[in-house]
């Protein structure tokens, strides 16, 4: 496990962080996980608004650098300028479960998040591990305040589950960050002399953290490797020279990485046996700073640990079986088997990923893992027989490449099973891409659905496939909203009814009736429901809503009931309140004309006859 801490001082990311992550050495092949703690990431108002809509630049940088080495972002948490990122090799993902995050503010008496701690806890091969990234109060005289804030963080952060509810309840804790401990008693001239003479051991006994480890009960059991690197604070930005400003701050080891192993229980272990000593061992292989990075007044610090568990859970919760190569669409069959006791959800899905994907939502396509209602059976039977799903031809990537399948569990918000890389070799379809382009959308995805997401980020739930059903849980919460395509998809038309496109699997008609003719159409409503054509032959479910002499009839039972499992995924949506959307329609009614209607995907784009002419919609 590699752990990195860096106070970046609101700076922009550097171009290269491979040496910081030890990616240019032979150690990379042996590293299974990487935890990165950042402090003072730019959190000004305009920057925070941008980061709320897009992934912050530091996280993007680390994902870009680590993905070619098969590291996947497992979890991340941010509290203003304090960020924690946890990565792991893709083949370890099924064994990283029970992932939870928490954060505690300690700035301004607990109301401001510039200081405090963020954590990611998870089960690694059945053992509970917690990563805690902290930014504690600055200045030499604030040692007691740092002690109180750390105790507050340990007390406030609580996790759900039967085991390891508190931070110190975990089998292994990594504590790191800008802890801001300083060097006491010695003046700046002696400190700089010791650094220049490379006699750093003369500074260790005056280091506040070293003193606190032997005097503060809250730090009992925490270990740290020898400080064989120069103090990492404070430097002139852009140089390797210590502070030359008027303040001339004394150099200090403010950036630290510690760990703590949970002491074995004094009681009897499983089966009445006393637990063996040393069942979990941690060895620090490297503890160093990186002087080559000068964008901040702090130097980053990295440590590499070898962690040995007494046992490990080596059977994934979901096993996925797939052919070695997909050269024809009919070969895109996925069989999977769930372990007994696995809590599956109807929101689980199987994602198709390119080798080198960045995070669990970085899929190429997906298919819902839920079986049909008629196939429900006992969990034990499911684990024996297994289930099967099929990727549609349009969901498959064209061309040659290596891919991985992963089963995403919505309950645990993690990948519960992966395959080994396999080959997809499908001919490119120029015809299919051109016809899709002519409909006004991209051949791969309609990026109008990703307006608020970063170019490289993915939807928080599967939903970018136009021809797949949408199960986004947010749809059911907006039953009082009007869903219609964006103006880009409608072209210059201002019709309130959704205009269908070639790629749309279903049309959702909207019917407007004047007040005086409502009775006539209500008489024929039953006949209308029987004769109107629906893409799936379903009957109309009508809901009449009265607004200022105008009534709207919502057709199609799936939309009226807003059941996301029965809705076709619309390529682009705009959500408007009813009053806002109907405001301009009232003006249209006063002028004596009615909007255009399109009743089926095959109807012509021109305006149909007005309801005043006596024609049925």
XYZ file of C-alpha atoms in Angstrom:
617
model
C 0.000 0.000 0.000
C 1.397 3.404 -1.013
C 0.295 6.446 1.024
C 0.932 10.022 -0.170
C 0.250 13.336 1.584
C 0.691 16.783 0.063
C -0.375 20.281 1.038
C -0.649 21.763 -2.449
C -1.128 25.366 -1.290
C -3.995 26.134 -3.757
C -1.568 25.526 -6.651
C -2.423 24.051 -10.020
C -1.357 20.414 -10.535
C 2.088 19.775 -12.041
C 2.423 18.063 -15.387
C 3.912 14.846 -14.028
C 3.436 12.968 -10.741
C 4.912 9.591 -11.717
C 7.915 9.922 -9.394
C 5.676 10.953 -6.488
C 3.603 7.791 -6.928
C 6.751 5.691 -7.512
C 5.415 4.650 -10.915
C 8.823 4.861 -12.605
C 10.343 2.130 -10.452
C 9.994 -1.624 -10.234
C 7.963 -1.187 -7.045
C 4.888 -0.341 -9.113
C 4.197 -3.938 -10.035
C 4.045 -4.907 -6.367
C 1.770 -2.062 -5.185
C -1.862 -3.108 -4.798
C -3.422 0.082 -3.395
C -2.624 3.803 -3.312
C -4.110 6.367 -0.889
C -3.562 10.064 -1.697
C -4.336 12.808 0.828
C -4.353 16.433 -0.345
C -4.742 19.611 1.683
C -5.403 23.223 0.654
C -6.782 22.334 -2.757
C -8.131 25.592 -4.208
C -11.542 26.005 -2.584
C -12.460 29.600 -3.406
C -16.106 30.164 -4.250
C -15.740 30.172 -8.045
C -13.429 27.139 -7.935
C -15.759 25.205 -5.620
C -18.706 25.878 -7.933
C -16.722 24.536 -10.877
C -15.557 21.484 -8.918
C -19.160 20.813 -7.875
C -20.082 20.452 -11.559
C -16.878 18.830 -12.762
C -14.210 16.639 -11.212
C -11.453 18.727 -9.661
C -8.182 18.943 -11.600
C -6.108 17.126 -8.991
C -8.392 14.086 -8.986
C -8.448 14.082 -12.790
C -4.645 14.162 -12.859
C -4.227 11.183 -10.551
C -6.874 9.145 -12.400
C -5.208 9.897 -15.736
C -1.772 8.918 -14.442
C -2.826 5.760 -12.584
C -5.337 4.228 -15.016
C -2.649 2.993 -17.492
C -1.170 1.056 -14.556
C -4.591 -0.603 -13.969
C -5.379 1.398 -10.812
C -9.084 2.186 -10.393
C -10.545 4.891 -8.150
C -12.262 2.953 -5.359
C -13.555 5.894 -3.313
C -13.028 9.614 -2.805
C -14.194 12.206 -0.284
C -13.748 15.984 -0.187
C -14.245 18.620 2.502
C -13.477 22.018 0.974
C -9.712 21.889 0.333
C -9.127 18.486 1.968
C -9.375 15.530 -0.441
C -8.775 11.801 -0.029
C -8.480 9.408 -2.990
C -8.146 5.617 -2.679
C -7.065 3.541 -5.713
C -6.638 -0.219 -6.183
C -5.709 -2.629 -8.965
C -8.848 -3.652 -10.855
C -8.568 -7.351 -9.956
C -8.745 -6.478 -6.232
C -12.069 -4.619 -6.568
C -14.338 -7.616 -5.731
C -12.501 -7.985 -2.400
C -12.876 -4.328 -1.364
C -16.290 -4.115 0.280
C -18.205 -2.126 2.923
C -16.804 1.158 1.576
C -17.843 4.227 3.593
C -16.604 7.812 3.913
C -16.887 10.510 6.557
C -15.613 14.017 7.255
C -15.287 16.253 10.324
C -14.900 20.046 10.304
C -12.796 21.619 13.025
C -12.155 25.085 11.572
C -13.922 28.030 13.273
C -15.146 25.858 16.091
C -16.426 23.132 13.788
C -18.314 25.331 11.318
C -15.628 25.602 8.622
C -13.981 22.802 6.672
C -10.583 24.354 5.966
C -9.324 22.256 8.880
C -10.440 18.797 9.971
C -10.317 15.240 8.683
C -11.765 13.062 5.907
C -11.710 9.280 5.902
C -12.375 6.258 3.714
C -12.921 2.954 5.432
C -13.321 -0.418 3.699
C -12.940 -4.143 4.118
C -9.798 -5.435 2.369
C -9.930 -9.222 1.918
C -12.162 -9.371 5.007
C -10.070 -7.050 7.228
C -11.229 -3.552 8.218
C -8.840 -0.752 7.174
C -9.309 3.014 7.554
C -7.451 5.841 5.766
C -7.632 9.191 7.600
C -6.384 12.419 5.980
C -6.178 15.417 8.353
C -5.306 19.098 8.192
C -4.721 20.310 11.772
C -4.244 23.870 13.123
C -1.015 25.686 12.268
C 1.631 27.525 14.350
C 4.055 26.418 17.020
C 1.906 27.348 20.010
C -1.191 25.402 18.818
C 0.039 21.929 19.841
C -2.760 21.466 22.393
C -5.330 22.594 19.825
C -4.016 19.956 17.412
C -4.433 17.338 20.127
C -8.025 18.410 20.820
C -8.948 18.513 17.115
C -7.553 15.038 16.492
C -9.492 13.688 19.476
C -12.641 15.372 18.097
C -12.152 13.745 14.691
C -11.738 10.307 16.274
C -14.864 10.828 18.369
C -17.113 12.303 15.656
C -16.427 9.917 12.812
C -18.682 6.871 13.093
C -19.479 4.239 10.481
C -22.425 1.916 9.968
C -22.224 -1.827 10.295
C -21.747 -4.539 12.882
C -17.979 -4.034 13.215
C -15.478 -1.154 13.239
C -17.893 1.689 14.002
C -15.135 4.052 15.140
C -11.818 4.840 13.473
C -9.734 3.099 16.119
C -11.983 0.011 15.920
C -10.444 -0.903 12.562
C -7.801 -3.594 12.266
C -5.433 -1.102 10.632
C -5.506 2.717 10.532
C -3.358 4.963 8.337
C -3.250 8.541 9.681
C -1.599 11.149 7.488
C -1.839 14.725 6.265
C -0.598 18.203 7.103
C -0.553 17.595 10.857
C 1.302 20.904 11.405
C 3.529 19.737 14.284
C 6.611 21.941 14.698
C 10.124 21.815 16.198
C 10.255 23.260 19.717
C 12.988 25.106 21.646
C 15.648 25.188 18.908
C 16.165 28.451 17.009
C 15.994 28.708 13.234
C 19.765 28.997 12.797
C 20.442 25.682 14.531
C 17.610 23.955 12.664
C 18.992 25.067 9.314
C 22.523 24.059 10.382
C 21.303 20.558 11.280
C 19.571 20.273 7.913
C 22.585 21.473 5.932
C 24.883 19.167 7.919
C 22.483 16.230 7.543
C 22.322 15.594 11.292
C 18.534 15.405 11.383
C 18.545 13.155 14.445
C 19.371 16.210 16.579
C 15.966 17.630 15.655
C 13.862 14.513 16.293
C 13.650 14.815 20.078
C 12.313 18.363 19.769
C 9.645 17.433 17.233
C 6.227 18.034 18.779
C 4.668 14.858 17.324
C 7.480 12.663 18.637
C 6.955 14.221 22.073
C 3.172 13.815 21.863
C 3.359 10.096 20.949
C 4.819 9.362 24.371
C 2.622 11.773 26.366
C -0.807 11.925 24.701
C -3.059 8.908 25.391
C -4.952 9.528 22.127
C -1.761 8.755 20.169
C -0.928 5.563 22.015
C -0.123 2.781 19.551
C 0.551 5.009 16.512
C 3.845 4.260 14.775
C 6.008 6.229 12.350
C 9.189 5.496 10.460
C 12.404 7.497 10.990
C 12.438 11.047 9.612
C 15.443 10.618 7.346
C 14.326 13.372 4.972
C 14.603 17.155 5.500
C 11.653 19.068 6.993
C 8.972 19.574 4.361
C 7.817 23.108 5.384
C 8.173 26.002 4.622
C 9.749 26.632 1.202
C 9.698 29.559 -1.189
C 7.310 28.503 -3.961
C 9.154 27.405 -7.079
C 12.412 26.696 -5.236
C 14.028 24.292 -2.766
C 14.977 27.168 -0.424
C 13.421 27.499 2.996
C 11.285 30.552 3.789
C 13.164 33.758 3.002
C 10.225 36.108 3.624
C 10.083 38.587 6.504
C 8.367 35.951 8.693
C 11.237 33.445 8.213
C 9.281 30.467 9.524
C 11.304 27.703 11.129
C 11.491 24.505 8.998
C 9.364 21.657 10.357
C 8.123 18.163 9.551
C 4.486 19.164 9.190
C 3.567 16.461 6.658
C 3.493 13.006 8.231
C 2.303 9.430 7.701
C 1.569 7.159 10.677
C -0.181 3.838 11.189
C -1.762 1.886 14.016
C -2.574 -1.819 14.330
C -5.542 -2.707 16.508
C -4.297 -4.604 19.563
C -5.527 -8.201 19.760
C -8.561 -8.856 21.916
C -7.856 -10.118 25.431
C -10.829 -12.472 25.281
C -11.149 -15.783 23.519
C -11.163 -15.819 19.754
C -13.282 -17.772 17.332
C -13.963 -21.314 18.458
C -12.822 -20.621 22.018
C -9.146 -20.206 21.070
C -7.102 -17.241 22.187
C -6.188 -15.137 19.121
C -2.600 -15.531 18.015
C -0.238 -12.602 18.397
C 0.961 -10.817 15.287
C -1.900 -11.939 13.028
C -1.513 -8.589 11.208
C 1.911 -7.198 10.427
C 2.924 -3.918 8.770
C 6.405 -3.124 7.462
C 7.356 0.302 6.148
C 9.452 -0.136 3.016
C 9.920 3.537 2.159
C 9.360 6.914 3.866
C 10.582 9.929 1.933
C 9.849 13.425 0.698
C 10.006 14.575 -2.923
C 12.054 17.729 -3.309
C 11.505 17.863 -7.078
C 7.988 19.300 -6.683
C 8.060 23.067 -6.160
C 4.493 24.229 -6.889
C 3.731 24.561 -3.170
C 5.465 25.748 -0.007
C 5.182 22.131 1.227
C 7.015 19.100 -0.163
C 4.953 15.956 -0.707
C 5.683 12.890 1.429
C 5.203 9.247 0.386
C 5.431 5.925 2.217
C 5.158 2.328 0.986
C 3.909 -0.379 3.342
C 3.874 -4.156 3.133
C 0.764 -5.407 4.936
C 0.399 -9.091 5.736
C -2.942 -10.487 6.896
C -3.319 -13.814 8.674
C -6.089 -14.818 6.260
C -8.010 -13.424 3.359
C -11.362 -13.786 1.656
C -10.427 -14.935 -1.839
C -13.825 -15.841 -3.315
C -15.715 -12.949 -4.972
C -19.375 -12.289 -4.223
C -20.206 -12.553 -7.939
C -18.407 -14.776 -10.437
C -18.681 -13.765 -14.102
C -18.114 -16.139 -17.012
C -17.484 -14.899 -20.544
C -15.927 -16.175 -23.777
C -12.313 -15.316 -24.557
C -13.348 -13.262 -27.588
C -16.467 -11.602 -28.966
C -16.187 -11.522 -32.735
C -19.955 -11.629 -33.408
C -22.787 -9.860 -31.557
C -24.464 -13.136 -30.616
C -21.359 -14.067 -28.608
C -21.934 -11.181 -26.177
C -23.464 -13.486 -23.574
C -22.563 -13.004 -19.914
C -23.176 -15.667 -17.294
C -22.799 -14.824 -13.639
C -23.294 -16.607 -10.353
C -23.836 -14.967 -6.961
C -22.524 -16.277 -3.678
C -24.950 -17.388 -1.001
C -25.776 -14.429 1.221
C -25.063 -11.808 -1.445
C -27.643 -9.005 -1.199
C -28.499 -8.260 -4.799
C -30.613 -5.324 -5.898
C -32.804 -4.618 -8.907
C -30.472 -1.641 -9.544
C -27.365 -3.828 -9.976
C -25.780 -3.752 -13.408
C -22.942 -5.304 -15.397
C -20.611 -2.799 -17.020
C -18.355 -3.285 -20.029
C -15.055 -1.465 -19.454
C -12.030 -0.798 -21.606
C -8.796 -2.025 -20.085
C -7.405 1.039 -18.322
C -10.761 2.423 -17.117
C -10.594 5.059 -14.377
C -13.492 4.391 -11.978
C -16.580 2.109 -11.714
C -18.796 4.548 -13.651
C -16.297 4.793 -16.527
C -18.079 2.099 -18.552
C -18.460 1.762 -22.313
C -21.911 0.205 -22.014
C -23.920 -1.723 -19.469
C -26.815 -4.122 -19.049
C -29.120 -4.440 -16.053
C -28.379 -7.529 -13.991
C -31.891 -7.949 -12.637
C -33.677 -11.063 -13.837
C -37.293 -11.030 -14.972
C -39.962 -11.179 -12.294
C -40.979 -14.615 -13.521
C -37.456 -15.939 -12.909
C -37.372 -15.243 -9.200
C -36.182 -18.159 -7.167
C -34.399 -18.955 -3.957
C -30.970 -17.437 -3.441
C -29.452 -20.865 -3.042
C -30.809 -21.947 -6.406
C -29.474 -18.785 -8.032
C -25.976 -19.462 -6.736
C -26.042 -22.944 -8.214
C -27.663 -22.383 -11.599
C -26.432 -18.863 -12.328
C -28.039 -16.183 -14.471
C -27.438 -14.931 -17.978
C -27.680 -11.565 -19.717
C -27.000 -10.446 -23.285
C -25.470 -7.216 -24.557
C -27.390 -5.834 -27.538
C -25.511 -5.288 -30.774
C -25.821 -1.501 -30.623
C -24.359 -1.511 -27.080
C -21.156 -3.225 -28.192
C -18.064 -1.211 -29.143
C -16.907 -1.543 -32.737
C -13.343 -2.358 -33.699
C -10.684 -4.296 -31.795
C -9.725 -3.899 -28.159
C -9.356 -5.456 -24.727
C -12.250 -5.171 -22.299
C -13.297 -6.206 -18.795
C -16.743 -6.977 -17.384
C -17.637 -5.868 -13.863
C -20.723 -6.520 -11.728
C -21.662 -3.303 -9.896
C -23.567 -3.774 -6.635
C -25.845 -0.834 -5.882
C -26.204 -1.965 -2.262
C -22.479 -1.728 -1.505
C -21.685 0.915 -4.181
C -18.770 -1.191 -5.360
C -17.797 -3.762 -7.954
C -18.556 -7.257 -6.631
C -17.042 -9.268 -9.501
C -14.758 -8.789 -12.504
C -13.458 -10.869 -15.379
C -10.006 -11.212 -16.822
C -9.410 -9.028 -19.913
C -10.933 -10.459 -23.089
C -10.954 -9.415 -26.749
C -13.769 -7.740 -28.698
C -13.324 -7.767 -32.481
C -16.393 -6.404 -34.252
C -16.463 -4.753 -37.694
C -17.035 -1.033 -37.718
C -20.447 -0.024 -39.079
C -20.171 3.145 -41.144
C -23.827 2.919 -42.111
C -25.041 2.765 -38.541
C -22.941 5.692 -37.416
C -24.027 7.926 -40.312
C -27.721 7.274 -39.712
C -27.297 8.105 -36.051
C -25.415 11.284 -36.890
C -28.213 12.408 -39.206
C -30.650 12.323 -36.301
C -28.708 15.121 -34.641
C -26.910 13.120 -31.965
C -23.451 11.666 -31.567
C -22.865 8.092 -32.702
C -21.653 7.098 -29.259
C -23.724 9.179 -26.864
C -25.809 12.304 -26.713
C -23.671 14.622 -24.646
C -26.648 16.883 -23.955
C -27.441 14.486 -21.113
C -24.003 15.212 -19.635
C -24.172 19.005 -19.644
C -23.326 19.205 -15.941
C -20.690 16.477 -15.942
C -17.024 16.581 -16.785
C -16.021 15.324 -20.246
C -14.319 12.284 -18.736
C -16.831 11.601 -15.981
C -19.800 9.268 -16.235
C -23.372 9.434 -15.149
C -23.790 8.563 -11.465
C -26.110 5.773 -12.527
C -26.201 3.783 -15.764
C -28.113 5.784 -18.288
C -26.169 6.953 -21.295
C -27.470 4.218 -23.613
C -30.283 5.597 -25.747
C -31.823 2.227 -26.575
C -31.849 0.852 -23.048
C -34.497 1.296 -20.429
C -33.764 3.879 -17.782
C -33.917 3.009 -14.121
C -32.685 6.304 -12.767
C -34.351 6.600 -9.345
C -34.675 10.358 -9.743
C -37.373 10.021 -12.421
C -39.965 8.848 -9.939
C -39.459 11.958 -7.808
C -40.432 14.423 -10.550
C -43.992 13.382 -11.344
C -45.112 17.029 -11.348
C -42.610 18.046 -14.004
C -42.882 18.106 -17.780
C -40.292 16.022 -19.623
C -39.436 17.122 -23.129
C -36.415 17.232 -25.435
C -33.987 20.124 -25.279
C -34.268 22.924 -27.817
C -31.188 21.625 -29.630
C -32.993 18.378 -30.421
C -36.193 20.178 -31.476
C -34.376 22.517 -33.831
C -36.368 25.735 -34.256
C -39.698 24.212 -33.269
C -41.271 25.471 -30.041
C -43.892 22.755 -29.844
C -44.595 21.736 -26.237
C -44.960 18.108 -27.319
C -41.801 16.008 -27.582
C -40.704 15.635 -31.186
C -39.460 12.154 -31.836
C -36.183 11.329 -33.434
C -35.083 8.350 -35.416
C -33.247 6.839 -32.479
C -36.133 7.260 -30.047
C -37.706 3.918 -29.138
C -41.045 5.428 -28.108
C -43.065 8.622 -28.536
C -44.749 10.330 -25.587
C -47.616 12.377 -27.035
C -49.033 15.459 -25.310
C -52.582 16.498 -26.230
C -53.963 20.020 -25.725
C -57.744 20.517 -25.775
C -59.691 23.775 -25.515
C -62.225 24.068 -22.708
C -65.304 24.183 -24.946
C -64.437 20.974 -26.782
C -63.370 18.946 -23.783
C -66.742 17.215 -23.467
C -66.700 16.012 -27.051
C -63.254 14.474 -26.636
C -64.039 12.950 -23.276
C -66.819 10.985 -24.909
C -64.337 9.595 -27.390
C -61.542 9.042 -24.894
C -62.239 5.342 -24.587
C -62.218 4.935 -28.371
C -59.047 6.991 -28.559
C -57.285 4.672 -26.125
C -58.232 1.670 -28.249
C -57.279 3.071 -31.642
C -54.199 5.193 -30.966
C -50.979 3.502 -32.005
C -48.354 2.927 -29.321
C -44.880 1.489 -30.060
C -45.597 -1.354 -27.664
C -49.371 -1.590 -28.177
C -50.168 -0.430 -24.619
C -53.424 1.376 -23.811
C -53.450 5.028 -22.848
C -53.626 6.081 -19.234
C -55.086 9.588 -19.129
C -54.588 12.223 -16.491
C -56.429 15.507 -17.034
C -55.058 18.619 -15.410
C -56.930 21.926 -15.529
C -54.986 25.171 -15.798
C -56.614 28.526 -16.811
C -59.128 27.079 -19.218
C -56.621 24.670 -20.721
C -56.433 20.944 -20.033
C -53.467 18.656 -20.700
C -53.847 14.940 -21.221
C -50.760 12.890 -20.476
C -50.725 9.753 -22.564
C -48.821 6.512 -22.090
C -49.268 4.761 -18.789
C -45.530 4.334 -18.180
C -44.959 8.106 -18.066
C -48.079 8.838 -16.036
C -47.141 6.306 -13.421
C -43.488 7.395 -13.696
C -42.215 3.879 -13.229
C -38.535 4.157 -14.246
C -38.311 0.431 -14.964
C -40.836 0.799 -17.800
C -39.565 4.045 -19.324
C -37.434 4.190 -22.439
C -34.388 6.356 -21.821
C -34.892 9.742 -23.492
C -31.782 11.074 -25.253
C -32.125 14.539 -23.715
C -34.488 15.993 -21.135
C -35.395 19.413 -19.891
C -37.282 19.699 -16.612
C -39.687 22.632 -16.245
C -42.273 23.509 -13.657
C -45.831 23.268 -15.013
C -46.644 26.931 -14.472
C -43.493 28.027 -16.256
C -44.063 25.723 -19.210
C -47.739 26.656 -19.611
C -47.164 30.408 -19.410
C -46.298 30.826 -23.082
C -49.001 28.324 -24.060
C -51.672 30.578 -22.594
C -50.403 33.372 -24.826
C -50.630 31.018 -27.803
C -54.235 30.165 -26.922
C -55.187 33.846 -26.714
C -53.841 34.356 -30.227
C -56.071 31.567 -31.580
C -53.592 28.965 -32.720
C -52.539 25.600 -31.360
C -49.153 23.889 -31.195
C -48.002 21.219 -33.574
C -48.565 17.597 -32.608
C -46.642 14.456 -33.508
C -48.424 11.305 -32.546
C -45.929 8.606 -33.580
C -42.266 8.272 -34.459
C -43.210 7.826 -38.127
C -45.469 10.883 -38.454
C -44.205 13.769 -40.637
C -42.564 16.737 -38.926
C -45.178 19.231 -40.166
C -48.097 20.589 -38.159
C -51.163 18.421 -37.926
C -54.728 19.743 -38.215
C -55.987 21.899 -35.395
C -58.425 20.335 -32.922
C -60.939 23.024 -34.018
C -61.163 21.326 -37.401
C -62.721 18.266 -35.787
C -59.842 15.878 -36.432
C -58.832 13.371 -33.784
C -55.246 13.732 -32.527
